[in-house]
Amino acid sequence: MRALTWQGTQKVSVETVPDPEIVNPRDAIIRVTATAICGSDLHLYDGVIPAMRPGDILGHEFMGEVVETGTDSTLQMGQRVVVPFTISCGGCFHCRITQFSACENSNPVEKQDMSEKLYGHPMAGIFGYSHMTGGYSGGQAEYVRVPFSDVGPIVVPDHLDDEKVLFLSDILPTGWMAAENAEIQPDDTVAVWGCGPVGLFAIQSAIAMGAARVIAIDHYPHRLELAKQLGAETINFRLTDVREALMEMSGGIGVDAVIDAVGMESHGFAVDNVIDIAKQKVGIGADRASALKQAILAVRFGGRVSVPGVYGGMTDKFPLGAVMEKGLQLRTGQTHVQRYMADLLAKIEGGEIDTTFLISHRLPLEEAADGYKCFKEAQDSWTKVVLKPGMAAGTA
């Protein structure tokens, strides 16, 4: 089959690789009909996530048709399914309390050492996201093996197009959980750093949860315009001092909740960020957390800090004092996708949530390398890329 493979920093290519096979009775094989490039895929592309190997198949946002099942899979041939990016067994302590992204059994023992040393506990398995999370092949391919297929995938009705449900795999539940972690109250003012796909869905979710005001922060005009169309007020951080603006907009108190949807590769020319960029390039610093630091300083006393943005290692000059002295609540984590999929599917089917507004480009799988390059280098206009393995070249 054909699949998009990681070959080194900012080097990806579509190659012919062996077809996936059933290796466990709970497995299923999916013929991928749609798969998306995630903002967190760019962390792999940029080489800032460890434990990648040349030839690894990327992609953790995907859906498709069931074409083969193991004897213990509950799926049926021909069903259309969306697959959560987190791999979960369904039976361990954390899965039973719906903390699916903390599954204890989905990352093979031989892959657990690095994350256990870094975080104190091994990470759960994730599709297409380094050998630190299990080394599973991803879904930017014609076919993919789905472990624990009796727990993760959700069957979607035939009358909903792929593009309406594809983002149930990651970014829609991630944006929703980010807003939920911010514990939004009806009169709240919420500030969201980053108007990429997760940030936009966090904005949409915060408004759906009843926030009185949502303020979106970015520097890309088109992305800020998308946020405005959702109902957010906007701040361009290249033109405006963000903290001063937020203090003014909140009557001098500070916003009630903040959401960092940027993660470990912050943009901008703040002094701390420039230093972090230099450290990241020479390998002595992993995370550029400028956006998170801004968010912590901008939120009011007793406020809530929600962090859906991906961080992988350490960061310097973290304002721990502000977290303590202001009495902040900090919540973060990989998304417990399976917890949210059914409810969000119902909202899509009922017309309460539109997931298609941010798609800017649709490409054949064979053009995935161009998709990565443009998604990284032209972020104002390339807001979301959907890859379609069955799409003929030149029809995008």
mmCIF file of C-alpha atoms in Angstrom:
data_model
loop_
_atom_site.group_PDB
_atom_site.id
_atom_site.type_symbol
_atom_site.label_atom_id
_atom_site.label_comp_id
_atom_site.label_asym_id
_atom_site.label_seq_id
_atom_site.Cartn_x
_atom_site.Cartn_y
_atom_site.Cartn_z
ATOM 1 C CA MET A 1 0.000 0.000 0.000
ATOM 2 C CA ARG A 2 0.973 3.672 -0.155
ATOM 3 C CA ALA A 3 1.639 5.629 3.020
ATOM 4 C CA LEU A 4 3.127 8.946 4.137
ATOM 5 C CA THR A 5 6.394 8.263 5.964
ATOM 6 C CA TRP A 6 8.681 10.351 8.181
ATOM 7 C CA GLN A 7 12.241 10.407 6.820
ATOM 8 C CA GLY A 8 13.897 13.086 8.973
ATOM 9 C CA THR A 9 13.431 16.679 10.095
ATOM 10 C CA GLN A 10 11.110 18.365 7.561
ATOM 11 C CA LYS A 11 11.419 15.350 5.265
ATOM 12 C CA VAL A 12 8.340 13.233 4.591
ATOM 13 C CA SER A 13 7.485 11.162 1.519
ATOM 14 C CA VAL A 14 4.810 8.797 0.257
ATOM 15 C CA GLU A 15 6.257 5.323 -0.114
ATOM 16 C CA THR A 16 5.097 1.787 -0.882
ATOM 17 C CA VAL A 17 5.061 -0.187 2.371
ATOM 18 C CA PRO A 18 3.708 -3.600 3.469
ATOM 19 C CA ASP A 19 -0.059 -3.841 4.026
ATOM 20 C CA PRO A 20 -1.132 -4.001 7.687
ATOM 21 C CA GLU A 21 -2.257 -7.364 9.099
ATOM 22 C CA ILE A 22 -4.385 -8.554 11.977
ATOM 23 C CA VAL A 23 -2.032 -9.417 14.851
ATOM 24 C CA ASN A 24 -4.518 -9.588 17.755
ATOM 25 C CA PRO A 25 -8.113 -10.886 17.886
ATOM 26 C CA ARG A 26 -9.321 -7.394 18.881
ATOM 27 C CA ASP A 27 -7.752 -5.733 15.806
ATOM 28 C CA ALA A 28 -9.495 -4.392 12.720
ATOM 29 C CA ILE A 29 -8.109 -3.195 9.402
ATOM 30 C CA ILE A 30 -9.521 0.088 8.079
ATOM 31 C CA ARG A 31 -9.403 1.298 4.482
ATOM 32 C CA VAL A 32 -8.738 4.983 5.035
ATOM 33 C CA THR A 33 -11.106 7.318 3.188
ATOM 34 C CA ALA A 34 -10.056 10.604 4.815
ATOM 35 C CA THR A 35 -7.180 11.662 7.056
ATOM 36 C CA ALA A 36 -5.992 15.068 8.201
ATOM 37 C CA ILE A 37 -2.695 16.742 8.998
ATOM 38 C CA CYS A 38 -2.777 17.920 12.613
ATOM 39 C CA GLY A 39 -0.905 20.866 14.064
ATOM 40 C CA SER A 40 0.828 18.396 16.371
ATOM 41 C CA ASP A 41 2.045 16.491 13.286
ATOM 42 C CA LEU A 42 4.183 19.562 12.628
ATOM 43 C CA HIS A 43 6.047 18.868 15.877
ATOM 44 C CA LEU A 44 7.093 15.538 14.315
ATOM 45 C CA TYR A 45 7.820 17.254 11.006
ATOM 46 C CA ASP A 46 10.038 19.775 12.798
ATOM 47 C CA GLY A 47 11.904 17.046 14.651
ATOM 48 C CA VAL A 48 11.077 18.255 18.163
ATOM 49 C CA ILE A 49 9.377 15.021 19.262
ATOM 50 C CA PRO A 50 11.901 12.280 20.153
ATOM 51 C CA ALA A 51 11.930 8.597 19.186
ATOM 52 C CA MET A 52 10.977 8.957 15.534
ATOM 53 C CA ARG A 53 12.560 6.549 13.042
ATOM 54 C CA PRO A 54 12.885 6.857 9.252
ATOM 55 C CA GLY A 55 9.991 5.024 7.634
ATOM 56 C CA ASP A 56 7.480 5.615 10.447
ATOM 57 C CA ILE A 57 3.961 6.110 9.052
ATOM 58 C CA LEU A 58 2.415 9.367 10.274
ATOM 59 C CA GLY A 59 -1.174 10.371 10.954
ATOM 60 C CA HIS A 60 -3.490 10.200 13.945
ATOM 61 C CA GLU A 61 -6.629 11.844 12.533
ATOM 62 C CA PHE A 62 -8.353 9.374 10.221
ATOM 63 C CA MET A 63 -11.508 7.454 9.360
ATOM 64 C CA GLY A 64 -12.535 4.855 6.857
ATOM 65 C CA GLU A 65 -14.293 1.590 6.055
ATOM 66 C CA VAL A 66 -13.816 -1.646 7.982
ATOM 67 C CA VAL A 67 -12.349 -4.238 5.595
ATOM 68 C CA GLU A 68 -11.103 -6.943 7.983
ATOM 69 C CA THR A 69 -11.734 -7.841 11.612
ATOM 70 C CA GLY A 70 -10.163 -10.040 14.253
ATOM 71 C CA THR A 71 -12.299 -12.652 15.951
ATOM 72 C CA ASP A 72 -12.928 -10.441 19.016
ATOM 73 C CA SER A 73 -13.578 -7.163 17.215
ATOM 74 C CA THR A 74 -17.105 -5.797 17.556
ATOM 75 C CA LEU A 75 -16.921 -4.011 14.210
ATOM 76 C CA GLN A 76 -18.486 -5.354 11.040
ATOM 77 C CA MET A 77 -17.141 -5.365 7.514
ATOM 78 C CA GLY A 78 -18.327 -2.364 5.524
ATOM 79 C CA GLN A 79 -19.021 -0.088 8.504
ATOM 80 C CA ARG A 80 -17.770 3.492 8.320
ATOM 81 C CA VAL A 81 -15.836 4.396 11.456
ATOM 82 C CA VAL A 82 -13.926 7.328 12.932
ATOM 83 C CA VAL A 83 -10.914 6.235 14.980
ATOM 84 C CA PRO A 84 -9.739 8.168 18.083
ATOM 85 C CA PHE A 85 -6.069 9.117 18.039
ATOM 86 C CA THR A 86 -5.573 7.665 21.510
ATOM 87 C CA ILE A 87 -5.365 3.866 21.701
ATOM 88 C CA SER A 88 -7.149 2.449 24.730
ATOM 89 C CA CYS A 89 -7.809 -1.060 26.015
ATOM 90 C CA GLY A 90 -11.099 -0.267 27.747
ATOM 91 C CA GLY A 91 -10.358 -2.481 30.745
ATOM 92 C CA CYS A 92 -7.588 -0.894 32.817
ATOM 93 C CA PHE A 93 -8.160 1.403 35.815
ATOM 94 C CA HIS A 94 -7.912 4.615 33.783
ATOM 95 C CA CYS A 95 -10.095 3.401 30.899
ATOM 96 C CA ARG A 96 -12.780 2.332 33.369
ATOM 97 C CA ILE A 97 -12.958 5.897 34.754
ATOM 98 C CA THR A 98 -13.007 7.273 31.163
ATOM 99 C CA GLN A 99 -9.442 8.618 31.299
ATOM 100 C CA PHE A 100 -8.796 6.845 28.020
ATOM 101 C CA SER A 101 -5.633 8.765 27.090
ATOM 102 C CA ALA A 102 -3.981 7.360 30.235
ATOM 103 C CA CYS A 103 -4.536 3.721 29.205
ATOM 104 C CA GLU A 104 -2.056 1.428 30.927
ATOM 105 C CA ASN A 105 -2.041 -1.342 28.333
ATOM 106 C CA SER A 106 -1.822 0.261 24.888
ATOM 107 C CA ASN A 107 1.882 1.154 24.893
ATOM 108 C CA PRO A 108 3.956 -2.043 24.587
ATOM 109 C CA VAL A 109 6.334 -2.669 27.494
ATOM 110 C CA GLU A 110 9.434 -2.415 25.298
ATOM 111 C CA LYS A 111 8.425 1.142 24.291
ATOM 112 C CA GLN A 112 7.692 2.510 27.760
ATOM 113 C CA ASP A 113 11.130 3.427 29.131
ATOM 114 C CA MET A 114 11.520 6.924 27.672
ATOM 115 C CA SER A 115 8.136 8.316 28.715
ATOM 116 C CA GLU A 116 8.356 6.625 32.119
ATOM 117 C CA LYS A 117 11.687 8.351 32.764
ATOM 118 C CA LEU A 118 10.374 11.705 31.502
ATOM 119 C CA TYR A 119 6.955 11.697 33.130
ATOM 120 C CA GLY A 120 7.084 9.130 35.922
ATOM 121 C CA HIS A 121 4.620 6.876 34.122
ATOM 122 C CA PRO A 122 4.599 5.494 30.562
ATOM 123 C CA MET A 123 2.366 7.214 28.031
ATOM 124 C CA ALA A 124 -0.548 5.452 26.392
ATOM 125 C CA GLY A 125 -0.399 4.448 22.741
ATOM 126 C CA ILE A 126 -1.092 6.997 19.996
ATOM 127 C CA PHE A 127 -1.314 6.362 16.257
ATOM 128 C CA GLY A 128 1.605 7.648 14.194
ATOM 129 C CA TYR A 129 3.272 9.601 16.986
ATOM 130 C CA SER A 130 6.754 8.242 17.661
ATOM 131 C CA HIS A 131 7.992 5.120 19.404
ATOM 132 C CA MET A 132 7.574 6.890 22.738
ATOM 133 C CA THR A 133 3.818 6.318 22.318
ATOM 134 C CA GLY A 134 4.049 2.774 21.053
ATOM 135 C CA GLY A 135 5.440 3.143 17.538
ATOM 136 C CA TYR A 136 2.044 2.443 15.962
ATOM 137 C CA SER A 137 1.671 3.067 12.249
ATOM 138 C CA GLY A 138 -0.550 6.049 11.551
ATOM 139 C CA GLY A 139 -3.512 6.625 9.295
ATOM 140 C CA GLN A 140 -2.010 8.813 6.566
ATOM 141 C CA ALA A 141 -2.057 5.690 4.460
ATOM 142 C CA GLU A 142 -4.369 3.565 2.350
ATOM 143 C CA TYR A 143 -4.907 1.080 5.193
ATOM 144 C CA VAL A 144 -4.242 1.010 8.931
ATOM 145 C CA ARG A 145 -4.384 -1.576 11.704
ATOM 146 C CA VAL A 146 -6.572 -0.477 14.618
ATOM 147 C CA PRO A 147 -5.813 -2.227 17.936
ATOM 148 C CA PHE A 148 -8.604 -2.551 20.523
ATOM 149 C CA SER A 149 -11.156 -1.972 17.779
ATOM 150 C CA ASP A 150 -13.912 -3.013 20.185
ATOM 151 C CA VAL A 151 -13.189 0.097 22.312
ATOM 152 C CA GLY A 152 -12.054 3.010 20.158
ATOM 153 C CA PRO A 153 -13.761 3.487 16.798
ATOM 154 C CA ILE A 154 -17.246 4.957 16.542
ATOM 155 C CA VAL A 155 -19.572 3.887 13.713
ATOM 156 C CA VAL A 156 -20.926 6.877 11.786
ATOM 157 C CA PRO A 157 -24.149 7.003 9.780
ATOM 158 C CA ASP A 158 -23.914 6.919 5.992
ATOM 159 C CA HIS A 159 -25.751 10.234 5.520
ATOM 160 C CA LEU A 160 -22.906 12.205 7.165
ATOM 161 C CA ASP A 161 -20.043 12.987 4.806
ATOM 162 C CA ASP A 162 -16.494 12.154 5.878
ATOM 163 C CA GLU A 163 -15.583 15.807 6.310
ATOM 164 C CA LYS A 164 -18.413 16.356 8.812
ATOM 165 C CA VAL A 165 -17.224 13.601 11.158
ATOM 166 C CA LEU A 166 -13.470 13.190 10.491
ATOM 167 C CA PHE A 167 -12.450 15.601 13.239
ATOM 168 C CA LEU A 168 -14.142 13.479 15.902
ATOM 169 C CA SER A 169 -10.820 11.614 15.758
ATOM 170 C CA ASP A 170 -8.953 14.403 17.592
ATOM 171 C CA ILE A 171 -9.307 18.133 17.193
ATOM 172 C CA LEU A 172 -13.043 18.509 17.887
ATOM 173 C CA PRO A 173 -12.957 16.521 21.166
ATOM 174 C CA THR A 174 -9.668 18.240 22.003
ATOM 175 C CA GLY A 175 -11.202 21.690 21.590
ATOM 176 C CA TRP A 176 -14.255 20.583 23.555
ATOM 177 C CA MET A 177 -12.196 19.133 26.429
ATOM 178 C CA ALA A 178 -10.097 22.313 26.478
ATOM 179 C CA ALA A 179 -13.228 24.392 27.041
ATOM 180 C CA GLU A 180 -14.559 21.890 29.568
ATOM 181 C CA ASN A 181 -11.237 22.046 31.477
ATOM 182 C CA ALA A 182 -11.641 25.839 31.638
ATOM 183 C CA GLU A 183 -14.846 25.274 33.652
ATOM 184 C CA ILE A 184 -16.653 28.048 31.810
ATOM 185 C CA GLN A 185 -19.445 29.877 33.612
ATOM 186 C CA PRO A 186 -22.179 31.911 31.858
ATOM 187 C CA ASP A 187 -20.674 35.353 32.580
ATOM 188 C CA ASP A 188 -17.077 34.352 31.870
ATOM 189 C CA THR A 189 -14.583 36.062 29.626
ATOM 190 C CA VAL A 190 -12.280 33.460 28.082
ATOM 191 C CA ALA A 191 -9.059 34.130 26.169
ATOM 192 C CA VAL A 192 -7.749 31.561 23.677
ATOM 193 C CA TRP A 193 -4.139 31.628 22.447
ATOM 194 C CA GLY A 194 -3.815 30.157 18.950
ATOM 195 C CA CYS A 195 -6.420 30.099 16.173
ATOM 196 C CA GLY A 196 -5.292 26.872 14.575
ATOM 197 C CA PRO A 197 -7.817 24.015 14.309
ATOM 198 C CA VAL A 198 -7.784 23.134 18.042
ATOM 199 C CA GLY A 199 -7.974 26.802 19.035
ATOM 200 C CA LEU A 200 -10.908 27.401 16.683
ATOM 201 C CA PHE A 201 -12.778 24.384 18.047
ATOM 202 C CA ALA A 202 -11.986 25.540 21.604
ATOM 203 C CA ILE A 203 -13.491 28.929 20.732
ATOM 204 C CA GLN A 204 -16.559 27.277 19.210
ATOM 205 C CA SER A 205 -16.916 25.028 22.264
ATOM 206 C CA ALA A 206 -16.471 27.874 24.772
ATOM 207 C CA ILE A 207 -19.245 29.815 23.064
ATOM 208 C CA ALA A 208 -21.453 26.711 23.014
ATOM 209 C CA MET A 209 -20.836 26.299 26.765
ATOM 210 C CA GLY A 210 -22.122 29.813 27.410
ATOM 211 C CA ALA A 211 -19.062 32.054 27.738
ATOM 212 C CA ALA A 212 -20.133 35.699 27.646
ATOM 213 C CA ARG A 213 -17.014 36.781 25.751
ATOM 214 C CA VAL A 214 -14.324 34.816 23.956
ATOM 215 C CA ILE A 215 -11.139 36.607 22.902
ATOM 216 C CA ALA A 216 -8.972 34.936 20.242
ATOM 217 C CA ILE A 217 -5.222 35.688 20.027
ATOM 218 C CA ASP A 218 -3.092 34.973 16.965
ATOM 219 C CA HIS A 219 -1.159 36.878 14.283
ATOM 220 C CA TYR A 220 -2.561 35.297 11.113
ATOM 221 C CA PRO A 221 -5.327 37.541 9.687
ATOM 222 C CA HIS A 222 -7.350 34.748 8.064
ATOM 223 C CA ARG A 223 -7.308 32.600 11.174
ATOM 224 C CA LEU A 224 -8.389 35.601 13.265
ATOM 225 C CA GLU A 225 -11.188 36.196 10.750
ATOM 226 C CA LEU A 226 -12.379 32.596 11.185
ATOM 227 C CA ALA A 227 -12.411 33.158 14.954
ATOM 228 C CA LYS A 228 -14.406 36.353 14.473
ATOM 229 C CA GLN A 229 -16.937 34.493 12.325
ATOM 230 C CA LEU A 230 -17.467 32.090 15.231
ATOM 231 C CA GLY A 231 -18.319 35.053 17.476
ATOM 232 C CA ALA A 232 -14.962 35.815 19.101
ATOM 233 C CA GLU A 233 -13.300 39.174 19.593
ATOM 234 C CA THR A 234 -9.726 39.149 18.328
ATOM 235 C CA ILE A 235 -6.232 40.367 19.218
ATOM 236 C CA ASN A 236 -3.320 40.327 16.767
ATOM 237 C CA PHE A 237 -0.276 39.845 19.016
ATOM 238 C CA ARG A 238 2.014 41.354 16.395
ATOM 239 C CA LEU A 239 0.092 44.657 16.623
ATOM 240 C CA THR A 240 -1.106 44.765 20.213
ATOM 241 C CA ASP A 241 0.311 44.169 23.699
ATOM 242 C CA VAL A 242 -1.788 41.161 24.639
ATOM 243 C CA ARG A 243 -1.705 41.499 28.415
ATOM 244 C CA GLU A 244 -2.515 45.208 28.334
ATOM 245 C CA ALA A 245 -5.398 44.576 25.934
ATOM 246 C CA LEU A 246 -6.830 41.764 28.044
ATOM 247 C CA MET A 247 -6.604 43.833 31.230
ATOM 248 C CA GLU A 248 -8.434 46.671 29.519
ATOM 249 C CA MET A 249 -11.077 44.333 28.069
ATOM 250 C CA SER A 250 -11.698 42.764 31.504
ATOM 251 C CA GLY A 251 -11.999 45.995 33.480
ATOM 252 C CA GLY A 252 -8.528 45.648 34.980
ATOM 253 C CA ILE A 253 -9.255 42.323 36.678
ATOM 254 C CA GLY A 254 -7.966 39.837 34.126
ATOM 255 C CA VAL A 255 -9.889 37.244 32.159
ATOM 256 C CA ASP A 256 -11.665 34.426 33.993
ATOM 257 C CA ALA A 257 -10.144 31.556 32.039
ATOM 258 C CA VAL A 258 -7.387 31.081 29.494
ATOM 259 C CA ILE A 259 -6.781 28.326 26.955
ATOM 260 C CA ASP A 260 -3.326 27.672 25.478
ATOM 261 C CA ALA A 261 -3.946 26.020 22.109
ATOM 262 C CA VAL A 262 -0.415 26.791 20.886
ATOM 263 C CA GLY A 263 1.851 24.327 22.660
ATOM 264 C CA MET A 264 5.562 23.746 22.367
ATOM 265 C CA GLU A 265 6.341 25.840 19.257
ATOM 266 C CA SER A 266 5.206 29.350 20.159
ATOM 267 C CA HIS A 267 5.686 32.086 17.566
ATOM 268 C CA GLY A 268 6.619 35.695 18.190
ATOM 269 C CA PHE A 269 9.551 37.857 19.092
ATOM 270 C CA ALA A 270 9.184 38.052 22.860
ATOM 271 C CA VAL A 271 12.646 37.798 24.429
ATOM 272 C CA ASP A 272 11.913 34.515 26.206
ATOM 273 C CA ASN A 273 10.590 32.973 23.000
ATOM 274 C CA VAL A 274 13.592 34.000 20.928
ATOM 275 C CA ILE A 275 15.893 32.418 23.522
ATOM 276 C CA ASP A 276 13.736 29.256 23.584
ATOM 277 C CA ILE A 277 13.865 29.007 19.771
ATOM 278 C CA ALA A 278 17.660 29.112 19.892
ATOM 279 C CA LYS A 279 17.745 26.443 22.604
ATOM 280 C CA GLN A 280 15.348 24.222 20.678
ATOM 281 C CA LYS A 281 17.476 24.420 17.544
ATOM 282 C CA VAL A 282 20.608 23.249 19.355
ATOM 283 C CA GLY A 283 18.778 20.606 21.322
ATOM 284 C CA ILE A 284 19.141 21.969 24.859
ATOM 285 C CA GLY A 285 15.528 22.992 25.323
ATOM 286 C CA ALA A 286 12.401 21.171 24.205
ATOM 287 C CA ASP A 287 9.427 23.440 24.732
ATOM 288 C CA ARG A 288 8.821 27.059 23.695
ATOM 289 C CA ALA A 289 6.139 27.982 26.194
ATOM 290 C CA SER A 290 5.824 31.715 25.579
ATOM 291 C CA ALA A 291 2.063 31.526 24.956
ATOM 292 C CA LEU A 292 1.448 29.563 28.151
ATOM 293 C CA LYS A 293 3.515 32.040 30.175
ATOM 294 C CA GLN A 294 1.490 34.931 28.727
ATOM 295 C CA ALA A 295 -1.754 33.127 29.539
ATOM 296 C CA ILE A 296 -0.755 32.531 33.175
ATOM 297 C CA LEU A 297 0.139 36.198 33.636
ATOM 298 C CA ALA A 298 -3.082 37.395 31.955
ATOM 299 C CA VAL A 299 -5.641 35.307 33.827
ATOM 300 C CA ARG A 300 -7.223 36.824 36.943
ATOM 301 C CA PHE A 301 -6.628 35.708 40.537
ATOM 302 C CA GLY A 302 -8.450 32.408 41.064
ATOM 303 C CA GLY A 303 -8.724 31.884 37.310
ATOM 304 C CA ARG A 304 -8.525 28.664 35.303
ATOM 305 C CA VAL A 305 -5.756 27.679 32.900
ATOM 306 C CA SER A 306 -6.534 25.014 30.296
ATOM 307 C CA VAL A 307 -3.707 23.607 28.163
ATOM 308 C CA PRO A 308 -4.669 21.479 25.143
ATOM 309 C CA GLY A 309 -1.470 22.553 23.335
ATOM 310 C CA VAL A 310 1.135 19.787 23.143
ATOM 311 C CA TYR A 311 4.247 19.974 25.343
ATOM 312 C CA GLY A 312 6.845 17.222 25.425
ATOM 313 C CA GLY A 313 9.707 18.063 27.742
ATOM 314 C CA MET A 314 10.950 20.928 29.907
ATOM 315 C CA THR A 315 10.649 24.689 29.658
ATOM 316 C CA ASP A 316 12.661 27.456 31.263
ATOM 317 C CA LYS A 317 11.407 30.381 33.354
ATOM 318 C CA PHE A 318 8.005 28.848 34.004
ATOM 319 C CA PRO A 319 6.026 31.319 36.186
ATOM 320 C CA LEU A 320 5.267 28.858 38.955
ATOM 321 C CA GLY A 321 5.083 31.729 41.427
ATOM 322 C CA ALA A 322 2.204 33.288 39.517
ATOM 323 C CA VAL A 323 0.355 29.969 39.505
ATOM 324 C CA MET A 324 0.670 29.751 43.306
ATOM 325 C CA GLU A 325 0.282 33.391 44.292
ATOM 326 C CA LYS A 326 -2.769 33.885 42.059
ATOM 327 C CA GLY A 327 -4.376 30.634 43.157
ATOM 328 C CA LEU A 328 -4.745 29.328 39.625
ATOM 329 C CA GLN A 329 -6.217 26.024 38.572
ATOM 330 C CA LEU A 330 -4.249 24.300 35.809
ATOM 331 C CA ARG A 331 -5.727 21.441 33.774
ATOM 332 C CA THR A 332 -4.214 19.757 30.749
ATOM 333 C CA GLY A 333 -3.614 16.363 29.164
ATOM 334 C CA GLN A 334 -4.037 14.325 26.030
ATOM 335 C CA THR A 335 -7.712 14.150 25.108
ATOM 336 C CA HIS A 336 -9.927 11.351 26.372
ATOM 337 C CA VAL A 337 -11.425 11.162 22.895
ATOM 338 C CA GLN A 338 -13.661 8.142 23.473
ATOM 339 C CA ARG A 339 -15.411 10.009 26.324
ATOM 340 C CA TYR A 340 -16.715 12.699 23.962
ATOM 341 C CA MET A 341 -17.266 11.060 20.572
ATOM 342 C CA ALA A 342 -20.902 9.967 20.898
ATOM 343 C CA ASP A 343 -22.165 13.288 22.285
ATOM 344 C CA LEU A 344 -20.266 15.320 19.716
ATOM 345 C CA LEU A 345 -21.491 13.080 16.888
ATOM 346 C CA ALA A 346 -25.042 13.795 18.054
ATOM 347 C CA LYS A 347 -24.336 17.545 18.002
ATOM 348 C CA ILE A 348 -22.960 17.277 14.458
ATOM 349 C CA GLU A 349 -25.953 15.238 13.320
ATOM 350 C CA GLY A 350 -28.310 17.729 14.967
ATOM 351 C CA GLY A 351 -26.671 20.676 13.240
ATOM 352 C CA GLU A 352 -25.393 22.228 16.489
ATOM 353 C CA ILE A 353 -21.720 22.013 15.473
ATOM 354 C CA ASP A 354 -20.143 22.641 12.077
ATOM 355 C CA THR A 355 -16.764 21.001 11.659
ATOM 356 C CA THR A 356 -16.087 21.832 8.028
ATOM 357 C CA PHE A 357 -15.551 25.605 8.171
ATOM 358 C CA LEU A 358 -11.813 25.374 8.810
ATOM 359 C CA ILE A 359 -10.916 22.995 5.941
ATOM 360 C CA SER A 360 -8.831 24.958 3.473
ATOM 361 C CA HIS A 361 -7.292 22.242 1.287
ATOM 362 C CA ARG A 362 -8.129 18.722 0.131
ATOM 363 C CA LEU A 363 -5.289 16.731 -1.403
ATOM 364 C CA PRO A 364 -4.631 13.216 -2.701
ATOM 365 C CA LEU A 365 -2.459 11.166 -0.350
ATOM 366 C CA GLU A 366 0.305 11.258 -2.970
ATOM 367 C CA GLU A 367 0.579 15.037 -2.427
ATOM 368 C CA ALA A 368 0.890 14.765 1.366
ATOM 369 C CA ALA A 369 4.479 16.043 1.434
ATOM 370 C CA ASP A 370 3.353 19.278 -0.242
ATOM 371 C CA GLY A 371 0.515 19.445 2.270
ATOM 372 C CA TYR A 372 2.933 19.311 5.197
ATOM 373 C CA LYS A 373 5.218 21.957 3.687
ATOM 374 C CA CYS A 374 2.407 24.404 2.983
ATOM 375 C CA PHE A 375 0.610 23.731 6.291
ATOM 376 C CA LYS A 376 3.812 24.730 8.055
ATOM 377 C CA GLU A 377 4.941 27.621 5.860
ATOM 378 C CA ALA A 378 1.620 29.207 4.824
ATOM 379 C CA GLN A 379 -0.410 28.918 8.002
ATOM 380 C CA ASP A 380 -2.576 31.940 7.301
ATOM 381 C CA SER A 381 -4.213 30.361 4.250
ATOM 382 C CA TRP A 382 -3.589 26.635 4.936
ATOM 383 C CA THR A 383 -5.803 26.269 7.994
ATOM 384 C CA LYS A 384 -6.542 22.548 7.676
ATOM 385 C CA VAL A 385 -5.472 19.901 5.167
ATOM 386 C CA VAL A 386 -7.554 16.788 4.500
ATOM 387 C CA LEU A 387 -5.824 13.967 2.615
ATOM 388 C CA LYS A 388 -7.921 11.536 0.582
ATOM 389 C CA PRO A 389 -6.175 8.286 -0.408
ATOM 390 C CA GLY A 390 -8.716 7.582 -3.170
ATOM 391 C CA MET A 391 -8.550 11.039 -4.696
ATOM 392 C CA ALA A 392 -6.978 11.279 -8.142
ATOM 393 C CA ALA A 393 -3.920 13.505 -8.518
ATOM 394 C CA GLY A 394 -4.641 16.925 -9.970
ATOM 395 C CA THR A 395 -8.266 17.026 -8.820
ATOM 396 C CA ALA A 396 -7.663 19.072 -5.659
#
